[in-house]
Amino acid sequence: MGSEEATLVLIKPDAIARGLAGAVLSRLEQLPLALIGAKVTRVSQRLAEVHYQAMREEPFFNELIQHLRGELHGVAYVLALVYAGPGAVAAVRQAAGATNPEAASPTSLRGALGRMTTTGLMENVLHASSDDREAQREITLWFRPDELLVPLYASKTVEGQTRVWA
Ligand code: CDP
Ligand code: MG
């Protein structure tokens, strides 16, 4: 298990399409947390489905996967970020606000920058891990050990030199 608390943020394709990535980063930068991983990455069908595996029975699952993959916004990538520090999960969830942008506090990222489209799509700007367990599952899904500045979790060397999560 990790010794330091960390959380995964994904700046979703709706935010990329609307030029809001910088606004999200600016806000998160104000939190007393350390940015220990960041990358721009395409989202494969498999990665999206494993990321949102808890939602697979939901009626909106396919649309959610298309959304995360950028297919609904003509965007080919997301920005994936890892923030670490005491209370990281709760602090980022608080900054993100409630899932539905219309229910989110107007000063939260989702409340200020998100929207429900007229077609019913929840454009809620970012993903933020919901708890420590999910954070570890998600961080190890999106990042390799050598992509993080801090060795959050146990890893091992395979084939002589590649580090993978243990
Ligand atoms: O993202 P968060 O953890 O706040 O919410 P969730 O309940 O884990 O749902 C994951 C994602 O599914 C949300 O961020 C939305 O993009 C989407 N969702 C949706 O489209 N419609 C809902 N009624 C609930 C969630
Ligand atoms: Mg969630």
Tab-separated table of N, CA, C and O in Angstrom, residues 1 8-9 29 36 39 46 48 52 56 58-59 72-73 88 93 96 100 109 112 118 120-121 123 140 142 145 165:
chain	number	residue	atom	x	y	z
A	1	MET	N	0.836	-1.203	0.000
A	1	MET	CA	0.000	0.000	0.000
A	1	MET	C	0.869	1.251	0.000
A	1	MET	O	1.995	1.249	0.449
A	8	LEU	N	-6.300	10.586	-8.684
A	8	LEU	CA	-6.203	10.758	-10.138
A	8	LEU	C	-7.214	11.791	-10.613
A	8	LEU	O	-8.386	11.752	-10.238
A	9	VAL	N	-6.747	12.686	-11.473
A	9	VAL	CA	-7.625	13.640	-12.174
A	9	VAL	C	-7.501	13.378	-13.662
A	9	VAL	O	-6.398	13.178	-14.172
A	29	GLU	N	-3.959	23.875	-8.910
A	29	GLU	CA	-2.636	24.356	-8.486
A	29	GLU	C	-2.720	25.119	-7.165
A	29	GLU	O	-1.736	25.221	-6.440
A	36	ILE	N	2.449	15.070	-9.079
A	36	ILE	CA	3.541	14.084	-9.183
A	36	ILE	C	3.473	13.250	-10.459
A	36	ILE	O	4.321	12.391	-10.687
A	39	LYS	N	0.254	13.648	-17.902
A	39	LYS	CA	0.508	13.306	-19.299
A	39	LYS	C	-0.716	13.543	-20.162
A	39	LYS	O	-1.847	13.541	-19.673
A	46	ARG	N	-10.507	-0.130	-24.265
A	46	ARG	CA	-10.277	-0.957	-23.083
A	46	ARG	C	-9.985	-0.102	-21.846
A	46	ARG	O	-10.523	-0.335	-20.772
A	48	ALA	N	-10.853	2.987	-21.241
A	48	ALA	CA	-12.084	3.672	-20.818
A	48	ALA	C	-13.016	2.712	-20.084
A	48	ALA	O	-13.590	3.052	-19.045
A	52	TYR	N	-14.032	2.982	-16.063
A	52	TYR	CA	-15.424	3.152	-15.621
A	52	TYR	C	-16.133	1.817	-15.405
A	52	TYR	O	-17.336	1.719	-15.580
A	56	ARG	N	-20.653	-0.080	-15.571
A	56	ARG	CA	-20.970	-0.838	-16.799
A	56	ARG	C	-22.438	-1.227	-16.939
A	56	ARG	O	-22.897	-1.473	-18.056
A	58	GLU	N	-24.893	0.813	-16.182
A	58	GLU	CA	-25.684	2.041	-16.322
A	58	GLU	C	-26.161	2.215	-17.765
A	58	GLU	O	-25.448	1.873	-18.707
A	59	PRO	N	-27.361	2.776	-17.930
A	59	PRO	CA	-27.885	2.966	-19.289
A	59	PRO	C	-27.029	3.917	-20.129
A	59	PRO	O	-27.039	3.850	-21.353
A	72	LEU	N	-17.280	12.275	-28.660
A	72	LEU	CA	-18.436	13.177	-28.695
A	72	LEU	C	-18.008	14.627	-28.887
A	72	LEU	O	-18.835	15.508	-29.085
A	73	HIS	N	-16.715	14.887	-28.807
A	73	HIS	CA	-16.223	16.270	-28.886
A	73	HIS	C	-15.133	16.460	-29.926
A	73	HIS	O	-14.537	17.537	-30.006
A	88	ALA	N	-5.714	14.391	-0.193
A	88	ALA	CA	-5.752	14.689	-1.632
A	88	ALA	C	-7.082	14.305	-2.283
A	88	ALA	O	-7.638	15.075	-3.077
A	93	ARG	N	-11.985	16.256	-4.841
A	93	ARG	CA	-13.435	16.055	-5.017
A	93	ARG	C	-14.186	17.349	-4.675
A	93	ARG	O	-15.127	17.723	-5.353
A	96	ALA	N	-13.773	19.799	-7.378
A	96	ALA	CA	-14.522	19.380	-8.575
A	96	ALA	C	-15.999	19.683	-8.422
A	96	ALA	O	-16.644	20.154	-9.365
A	100	ASN	N	-23.232	16.068	-11.175
A	100	ASN	CA	-24.073	16.807	-12.122
A	100	ASN	C	-23.743	18.299	-12.031
A	100	ASN	O	-23.930	18.912	-10.987
A	109	LEU	N	-15.419	23.568	-9.782
A	109	LEU	CA	-15.037	23.482	-11.201
A	109	LEU	C	-16.207	23.020	-12.067
A	109	LEU	O	-16.475	23.574	-13.131
A	112	ALA	N	-18.957	25.776	-12.085
A	112	ALA	CA	-18.582	26.996	-12.817
A	112	ALA	C	-18.382	26.733	-14.305
A	112	ALA	O	-18.725	27.573	-15.143
A	118	THR	N	-28.230	20.060	-24.170
A	118	THR	CA	-29.658	19.865	-24.459
A	118	THR	C	-29.950	18.420	-24.833
A	118	THR	O	-31.076	17.957	-24.713
A	120	GLY	N	-28.696	16.012	-23.156
A	120	GLY	CA	-28.647	15.259	-21.908
A	120	GLY	C	-27.273	14.749	-21.522
A	120	GLY	O	-27.140	13.990	-20.561
A	121	LEU	N	-26.262	15.149	-22.252
A	121	LEU	CA	-24.904	14.717	-21.910
A	121	LEU	C	-24.371	15.548	-20.738
A	121	LEU	O	-24.467	16.772	-20.735
A	123	GLU	N	-21.598	17.164	-19.255
A	123	GLU	CA	-20.238	17.652	-19.530
A	123	GLU	C	-19.695	18.180	-18.210
A	123	GLU	O	-19.861	19.356	-17.875
A	140	THR	N	-2.739	3.318	-10.937
A	140	THR	CA	-1.938	2.216	-11.494
A	140	THR	C	-2.469	1.764	-12.851
A	140	THR	O	-1.773	1.082	-13.601
A	142	TRP	N	-3.633	4.114	-15.154
A	142	TRP	CA	-3.287	5.182	-16.108
A	142	TRP	C	-1.794	5.476	-16.198
A	142	TRP	O	-1.328	6.028	-17.193
A	145	PRO	N	4.908	2.956	-13.125
A	145	PRO	CA	5.664	3.434	-11.949
A	145	PRO	C	6.655	4.554	-12.283
A	145	PRO	O	6.766	5.533	-11.538
A	165	TRP	N	3.780	-2.215	-11.892
A	165	TRP	CA	3.198	-2.279	-10.556
A	165	TRP	C	3.238	-3.718	-10.059
A	165	TRP	O	2.938	-4.641	-10.818
